[in-house]
PDB file of C-alpha atoms in Angstrom:
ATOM      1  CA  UNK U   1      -7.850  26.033 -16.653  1.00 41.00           C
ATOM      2  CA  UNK U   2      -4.724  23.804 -17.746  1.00 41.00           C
ATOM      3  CA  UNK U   3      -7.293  20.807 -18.204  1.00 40.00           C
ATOM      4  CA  UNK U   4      -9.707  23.179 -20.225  1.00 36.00           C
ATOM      5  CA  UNK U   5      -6.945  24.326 -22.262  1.00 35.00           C
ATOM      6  CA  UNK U   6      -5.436  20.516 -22.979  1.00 40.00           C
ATOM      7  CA  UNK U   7      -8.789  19.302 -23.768  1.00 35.00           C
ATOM      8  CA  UNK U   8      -9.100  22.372 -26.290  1.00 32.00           C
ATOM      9  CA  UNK U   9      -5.823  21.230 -27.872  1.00 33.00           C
ATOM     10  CA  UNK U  10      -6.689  17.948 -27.675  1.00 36.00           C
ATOM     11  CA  UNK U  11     -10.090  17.833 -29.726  1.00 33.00           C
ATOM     12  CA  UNK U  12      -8.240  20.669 -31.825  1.00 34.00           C
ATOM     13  CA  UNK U  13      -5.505  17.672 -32.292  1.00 34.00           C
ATOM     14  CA  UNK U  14      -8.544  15.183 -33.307  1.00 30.00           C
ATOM     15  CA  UNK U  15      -9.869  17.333 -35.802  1.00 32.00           C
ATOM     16  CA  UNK U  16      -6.806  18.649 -37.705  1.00 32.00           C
ATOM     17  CA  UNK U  17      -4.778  14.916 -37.216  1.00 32.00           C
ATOM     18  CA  UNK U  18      -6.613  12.114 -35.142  1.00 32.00           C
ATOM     19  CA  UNK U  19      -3.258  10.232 -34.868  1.00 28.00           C
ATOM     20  CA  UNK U  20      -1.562  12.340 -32.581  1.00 32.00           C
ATOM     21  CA  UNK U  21      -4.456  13.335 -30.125  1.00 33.00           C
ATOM     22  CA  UNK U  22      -2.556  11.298 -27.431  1.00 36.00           C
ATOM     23  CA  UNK U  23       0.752  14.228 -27.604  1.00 40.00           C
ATOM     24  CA  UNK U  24      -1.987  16.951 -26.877  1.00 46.00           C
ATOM     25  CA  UNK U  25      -4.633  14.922 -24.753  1.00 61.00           C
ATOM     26  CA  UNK U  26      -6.011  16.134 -21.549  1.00 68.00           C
ATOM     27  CA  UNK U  27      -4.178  15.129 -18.676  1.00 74.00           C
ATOM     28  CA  UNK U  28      -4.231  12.152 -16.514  1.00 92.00           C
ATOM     29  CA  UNK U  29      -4.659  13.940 -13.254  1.00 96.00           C
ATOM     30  CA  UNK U  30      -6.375  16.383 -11.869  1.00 96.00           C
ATOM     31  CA  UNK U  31      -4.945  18.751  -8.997  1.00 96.00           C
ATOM     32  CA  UNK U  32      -7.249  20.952  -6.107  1.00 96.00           C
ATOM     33  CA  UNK U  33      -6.196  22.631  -2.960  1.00 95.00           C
ATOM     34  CA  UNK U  34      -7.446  22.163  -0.697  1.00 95.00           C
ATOM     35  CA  UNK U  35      -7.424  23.205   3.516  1.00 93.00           C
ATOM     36  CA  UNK U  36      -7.377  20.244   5.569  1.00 93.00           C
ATOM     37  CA  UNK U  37      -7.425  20.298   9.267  1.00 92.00           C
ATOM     38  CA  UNK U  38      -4.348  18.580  10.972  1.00 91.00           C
ATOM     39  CA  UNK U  39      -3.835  15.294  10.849  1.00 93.00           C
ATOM     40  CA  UNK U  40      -5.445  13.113  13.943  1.00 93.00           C
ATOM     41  CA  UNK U  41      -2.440  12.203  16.458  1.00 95.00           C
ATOM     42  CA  UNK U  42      -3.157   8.279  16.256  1.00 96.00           C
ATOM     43  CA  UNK U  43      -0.552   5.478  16.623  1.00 97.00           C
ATOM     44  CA  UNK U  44       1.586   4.494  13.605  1.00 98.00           C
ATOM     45  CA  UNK U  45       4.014   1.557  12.943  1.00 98.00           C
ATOM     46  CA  UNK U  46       6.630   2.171  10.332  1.00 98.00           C
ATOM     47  CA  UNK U  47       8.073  -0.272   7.958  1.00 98.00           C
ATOM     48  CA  UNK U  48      10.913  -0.770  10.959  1.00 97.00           C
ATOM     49  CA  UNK U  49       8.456  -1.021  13.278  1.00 98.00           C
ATOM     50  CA  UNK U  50       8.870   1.777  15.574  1.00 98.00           C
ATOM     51  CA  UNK U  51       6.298   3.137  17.004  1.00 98.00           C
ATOM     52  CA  UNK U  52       5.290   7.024  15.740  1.00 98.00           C
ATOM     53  CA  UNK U  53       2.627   9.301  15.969  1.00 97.00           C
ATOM     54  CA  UNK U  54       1.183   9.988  12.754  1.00 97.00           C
ATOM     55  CA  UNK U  55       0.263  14.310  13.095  1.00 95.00           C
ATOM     56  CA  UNK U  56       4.294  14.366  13.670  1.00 95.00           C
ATOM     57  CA  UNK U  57       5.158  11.904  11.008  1.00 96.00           C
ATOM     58  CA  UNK U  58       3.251  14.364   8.438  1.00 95.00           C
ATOM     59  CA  UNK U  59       4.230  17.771   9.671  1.00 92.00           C
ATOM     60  CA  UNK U  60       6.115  19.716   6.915  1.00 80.00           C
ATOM     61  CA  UNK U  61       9.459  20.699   8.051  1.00 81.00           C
ATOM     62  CA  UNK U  62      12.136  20.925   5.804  1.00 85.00           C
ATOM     63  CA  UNK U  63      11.441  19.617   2.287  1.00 93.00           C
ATOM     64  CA  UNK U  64       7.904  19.285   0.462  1.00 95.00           C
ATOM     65  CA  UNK U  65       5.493  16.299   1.695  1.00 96.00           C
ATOM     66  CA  UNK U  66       4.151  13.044  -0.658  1.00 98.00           C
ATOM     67  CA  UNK U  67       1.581  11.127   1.014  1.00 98.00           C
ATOM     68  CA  UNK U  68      -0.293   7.984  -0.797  1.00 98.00           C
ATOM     69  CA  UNK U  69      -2.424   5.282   0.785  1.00 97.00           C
ATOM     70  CA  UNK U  70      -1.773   1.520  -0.771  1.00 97.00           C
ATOM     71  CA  UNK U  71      -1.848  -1.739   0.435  1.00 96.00           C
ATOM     72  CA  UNK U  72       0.990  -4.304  -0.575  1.00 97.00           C
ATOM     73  CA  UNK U  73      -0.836  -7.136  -2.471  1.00 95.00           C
ATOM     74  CA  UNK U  74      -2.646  -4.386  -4.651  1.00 93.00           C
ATOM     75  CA  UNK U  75      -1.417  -5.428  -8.209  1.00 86.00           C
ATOM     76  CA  UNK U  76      -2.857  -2.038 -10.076  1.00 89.00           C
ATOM     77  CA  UNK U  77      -2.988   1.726  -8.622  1.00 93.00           C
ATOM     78  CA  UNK U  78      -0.616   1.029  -5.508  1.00 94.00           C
ATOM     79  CA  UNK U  79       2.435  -0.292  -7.641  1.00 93.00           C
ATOM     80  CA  UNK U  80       1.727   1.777 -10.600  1.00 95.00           C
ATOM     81  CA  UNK U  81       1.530   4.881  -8.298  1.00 97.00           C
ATOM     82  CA  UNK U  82       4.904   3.756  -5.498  1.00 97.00           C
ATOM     83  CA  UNK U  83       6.636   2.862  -8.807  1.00 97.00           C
ATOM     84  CA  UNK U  84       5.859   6.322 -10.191  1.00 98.00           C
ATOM     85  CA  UNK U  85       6.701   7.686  -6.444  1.00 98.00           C
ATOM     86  CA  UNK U  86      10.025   5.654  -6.865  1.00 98.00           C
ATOM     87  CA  UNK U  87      11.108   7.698  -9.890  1.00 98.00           C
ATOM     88  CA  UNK U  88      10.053  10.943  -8.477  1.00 98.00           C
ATOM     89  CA  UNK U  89      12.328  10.381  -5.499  1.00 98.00           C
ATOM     90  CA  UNK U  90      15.467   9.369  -7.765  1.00 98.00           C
ATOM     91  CA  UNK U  91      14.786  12.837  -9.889  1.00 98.00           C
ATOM     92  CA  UNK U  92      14.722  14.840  -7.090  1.00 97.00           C
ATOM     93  CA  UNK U  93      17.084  13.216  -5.607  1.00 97.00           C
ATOM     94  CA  UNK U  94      19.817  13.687  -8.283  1.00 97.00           C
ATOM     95  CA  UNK U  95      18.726  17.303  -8.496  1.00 96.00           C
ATOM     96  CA  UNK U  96      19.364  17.974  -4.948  1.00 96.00           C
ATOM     97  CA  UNK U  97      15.535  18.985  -4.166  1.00 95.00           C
ATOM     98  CA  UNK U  98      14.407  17.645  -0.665  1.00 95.00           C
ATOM     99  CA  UNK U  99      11.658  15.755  -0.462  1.00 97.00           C
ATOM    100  CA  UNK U 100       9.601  13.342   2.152  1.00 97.00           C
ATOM    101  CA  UNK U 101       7.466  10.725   1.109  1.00 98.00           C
ATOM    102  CA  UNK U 102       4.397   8.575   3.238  1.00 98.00           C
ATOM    103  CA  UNK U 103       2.793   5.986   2.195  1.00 98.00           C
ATOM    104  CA  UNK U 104       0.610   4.905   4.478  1.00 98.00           C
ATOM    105  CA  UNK U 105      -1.981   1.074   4.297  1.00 98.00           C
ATOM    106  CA  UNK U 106      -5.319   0.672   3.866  1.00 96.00           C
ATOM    107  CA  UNK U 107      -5.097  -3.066   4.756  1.00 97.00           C
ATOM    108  CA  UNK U 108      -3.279  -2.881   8.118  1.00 97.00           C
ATOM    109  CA  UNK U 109      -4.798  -6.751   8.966  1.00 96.00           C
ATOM    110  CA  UNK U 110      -2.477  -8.077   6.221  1.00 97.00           C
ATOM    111  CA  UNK U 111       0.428  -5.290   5.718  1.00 98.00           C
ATOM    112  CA  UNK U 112       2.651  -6.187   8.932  1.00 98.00           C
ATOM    113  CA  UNK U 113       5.744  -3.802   9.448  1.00 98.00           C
ATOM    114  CA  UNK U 114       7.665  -6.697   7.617  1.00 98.00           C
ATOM    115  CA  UNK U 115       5.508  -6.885   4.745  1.00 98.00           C
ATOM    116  CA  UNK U 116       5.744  -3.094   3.880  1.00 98.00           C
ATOM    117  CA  UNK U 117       9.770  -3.394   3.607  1.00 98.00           C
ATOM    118  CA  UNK U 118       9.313  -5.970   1.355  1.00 98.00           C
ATOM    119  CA  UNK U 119       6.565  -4.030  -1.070  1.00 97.00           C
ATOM    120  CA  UNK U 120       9.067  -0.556  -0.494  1.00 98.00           C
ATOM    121  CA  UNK U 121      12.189  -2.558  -1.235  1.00 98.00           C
ATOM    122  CA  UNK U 122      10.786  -4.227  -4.243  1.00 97.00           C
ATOM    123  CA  UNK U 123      10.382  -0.513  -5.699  1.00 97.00           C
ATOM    124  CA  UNK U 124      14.042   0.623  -4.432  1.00 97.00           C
ATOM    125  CA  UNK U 125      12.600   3.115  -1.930  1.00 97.00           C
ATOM    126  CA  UNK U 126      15.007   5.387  -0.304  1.00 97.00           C
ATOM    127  CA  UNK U 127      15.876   7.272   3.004  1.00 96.00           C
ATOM    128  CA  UNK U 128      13.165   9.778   3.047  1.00 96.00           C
ATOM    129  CA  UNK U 129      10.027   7.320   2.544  1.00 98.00           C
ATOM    130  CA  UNK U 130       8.432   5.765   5.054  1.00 98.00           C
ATOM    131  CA  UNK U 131       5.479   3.053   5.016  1.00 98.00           C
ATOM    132  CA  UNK U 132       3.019   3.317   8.086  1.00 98.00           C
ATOM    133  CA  UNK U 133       0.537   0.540   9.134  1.00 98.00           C
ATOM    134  CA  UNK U 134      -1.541   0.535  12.543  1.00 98.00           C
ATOM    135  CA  UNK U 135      -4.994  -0.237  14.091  1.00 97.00           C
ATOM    136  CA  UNK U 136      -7.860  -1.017  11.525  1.00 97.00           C
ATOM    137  CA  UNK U 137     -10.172   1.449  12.881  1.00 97.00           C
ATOM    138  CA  UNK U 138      -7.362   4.575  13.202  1.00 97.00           C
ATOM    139  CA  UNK U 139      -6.074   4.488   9.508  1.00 97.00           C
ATOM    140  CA  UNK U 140      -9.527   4.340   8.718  1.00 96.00           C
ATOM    141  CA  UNK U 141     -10.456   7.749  10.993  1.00 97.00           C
ATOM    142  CA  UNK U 142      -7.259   8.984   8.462  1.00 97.00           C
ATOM    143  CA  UNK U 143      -8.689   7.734   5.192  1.00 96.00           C
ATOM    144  CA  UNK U 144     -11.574   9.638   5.300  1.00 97.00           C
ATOM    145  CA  UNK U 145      -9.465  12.603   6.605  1.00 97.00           C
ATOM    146  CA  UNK U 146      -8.012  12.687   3.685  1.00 97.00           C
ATOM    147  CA  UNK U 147     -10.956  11.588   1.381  1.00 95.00           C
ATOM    148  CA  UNK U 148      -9.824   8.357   0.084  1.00 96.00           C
ATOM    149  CA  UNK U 149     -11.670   5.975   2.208  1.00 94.00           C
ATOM    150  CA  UNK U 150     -14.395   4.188  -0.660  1.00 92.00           C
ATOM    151  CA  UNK U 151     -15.584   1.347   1.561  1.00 90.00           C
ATOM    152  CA  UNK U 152     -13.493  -1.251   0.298  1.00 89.00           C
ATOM    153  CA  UNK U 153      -9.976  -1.788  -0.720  1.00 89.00           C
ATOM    154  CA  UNK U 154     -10.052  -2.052  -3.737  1.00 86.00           C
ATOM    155  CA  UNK U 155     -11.959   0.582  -4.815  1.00 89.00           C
ATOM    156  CA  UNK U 156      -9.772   3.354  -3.625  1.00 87.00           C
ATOM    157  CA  UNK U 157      -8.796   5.900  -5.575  1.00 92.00           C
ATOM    158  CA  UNK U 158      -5.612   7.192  -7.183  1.00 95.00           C
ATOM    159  CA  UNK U 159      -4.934   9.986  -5.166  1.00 97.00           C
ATOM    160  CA  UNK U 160      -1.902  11.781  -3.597  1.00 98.00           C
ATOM    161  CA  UNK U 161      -1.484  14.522  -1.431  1.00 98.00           C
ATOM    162  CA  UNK U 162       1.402  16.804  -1.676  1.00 98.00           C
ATOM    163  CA  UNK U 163       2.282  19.106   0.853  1.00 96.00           C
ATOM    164  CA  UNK U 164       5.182  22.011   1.298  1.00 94.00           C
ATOM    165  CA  UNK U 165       4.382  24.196   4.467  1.00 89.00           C
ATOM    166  CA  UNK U 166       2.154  24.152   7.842  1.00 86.00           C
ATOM    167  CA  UNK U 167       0.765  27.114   6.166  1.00 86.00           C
ATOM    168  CA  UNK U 168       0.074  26.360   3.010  1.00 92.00           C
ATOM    169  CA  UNK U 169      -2.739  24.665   1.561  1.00 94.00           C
ATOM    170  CA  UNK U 170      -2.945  20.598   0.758  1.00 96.00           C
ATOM    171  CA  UNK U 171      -2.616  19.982  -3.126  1.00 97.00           C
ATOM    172  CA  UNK U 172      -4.652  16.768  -3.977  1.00 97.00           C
ATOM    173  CA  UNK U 173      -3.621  15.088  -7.159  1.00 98.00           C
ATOM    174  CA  UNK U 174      -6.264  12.586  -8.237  1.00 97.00           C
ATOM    175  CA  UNK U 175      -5.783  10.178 -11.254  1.00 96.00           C
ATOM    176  CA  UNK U 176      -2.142   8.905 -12.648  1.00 96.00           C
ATOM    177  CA  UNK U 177       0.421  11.899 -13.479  1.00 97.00           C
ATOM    178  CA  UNK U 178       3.350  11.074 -14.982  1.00 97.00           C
ATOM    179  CA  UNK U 179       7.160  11.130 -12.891  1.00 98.00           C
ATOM    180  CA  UNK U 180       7.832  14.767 -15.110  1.00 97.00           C
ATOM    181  CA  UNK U 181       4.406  16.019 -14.325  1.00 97.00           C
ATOM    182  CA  UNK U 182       5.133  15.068 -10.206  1.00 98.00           C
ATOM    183  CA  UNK U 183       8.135  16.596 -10.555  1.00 97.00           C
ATOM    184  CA  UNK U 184       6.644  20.071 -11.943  1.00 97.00           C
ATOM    185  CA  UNK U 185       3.805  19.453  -9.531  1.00 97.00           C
ATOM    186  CA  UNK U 186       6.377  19.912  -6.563  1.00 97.00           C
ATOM    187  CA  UNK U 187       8.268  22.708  -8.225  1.00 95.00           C
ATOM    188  CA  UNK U 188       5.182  24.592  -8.309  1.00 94.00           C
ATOM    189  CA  UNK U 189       3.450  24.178  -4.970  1.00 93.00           C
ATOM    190  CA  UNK U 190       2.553  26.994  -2.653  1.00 86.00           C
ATOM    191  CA  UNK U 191       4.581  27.742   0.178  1.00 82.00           C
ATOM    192  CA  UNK U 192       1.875  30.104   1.765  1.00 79.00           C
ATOM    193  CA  UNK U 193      -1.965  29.906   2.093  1.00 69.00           C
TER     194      UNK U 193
END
């Protein structure tokens, strides 16, 4: 509905003034619930190198959930979308709003422990984000659980998967939102099922 209705006032835009179509474009991103299954319970390494398990690492508990997939020499989608992340976690954090963030590799061969606290310190993450890398073949098994895996890389898509309670659905935001539109997305998500 809200991308029917922006691409109404978009082409409405076009036609009256083709100059300002981009105020009233459709947007960037597109959002779906969706029901996922837990988590599988496989090994995780944070960015300090502790060992986790990664169905505990993503249960909601007390503030709303973020989860991306990147790896650190990704020079596109990953830092467009953790820098994006970055300001989302500064706004909420000045307004008080809790909020957990997870970003967890696709290239766990090359993205040691060490090299994910340089990528999340050369965004300023805070306390309330953690990196994860592992085994190959486990954050695989989790890539596809949460339908990002593309058989490559580089050709994964811009996706994030926000979160607020064990019982409410998974809201998958696929494309680039803006900070603001984040933001609003979190506001608005669904604390039931």
């Amino acid at each position: 509905m809200r991308t029917r209705r922006a691409l109404i006032l978009g082409t409405a835009a076009w036609t009256v003034a083709p100059w300002v179509v981009h105020a009233a474009a459709a947007p960037s991103y597109t959002a779906r619930a969706h029901r996922l299954p837990k988590p599988p319970s496989l090994a995780v390494l944070t960015m300090g190198g502790q060992a986790r398990r990664l169905d505990r690492e993503l249960a909601v508990t007390d503030a709303p959930l973020v989860l991306n997939f990147v790896f650190t020499t990704c020079s596109t989608v990953c830092s467009m979308q953790t820098a994006v992340l970055s300001q989302v976690q500064r706004t909420m954090s000045k307004a008080r709003r809790p909020l957990r963030l997870a970003s967890i590799t696709i290239d766990p061969d090359n993205d040691t422990p060490e090299q994910l606290r340089r990528f999340a310190a050369s965004f300023g993450v805070a306390q309330g984000w953690e990196f994860y890398t592992g085994h190959f073949d486990d954050l695989l098994k989790v890539q596809k659980h949460f339908d990002v895996y593309r058989g490559s890389k580089a050709a994964h898509p811009p996706v994030l998967w926000l979160h607020a309670s064990p019982s409410a659905p998974w809201l998958r935001v696929e494309g680039f939102p803006t900070a603001d539109e984040l933001v609003t997305l979190l506001r608005d998500l669904p604390l039931e099922g």
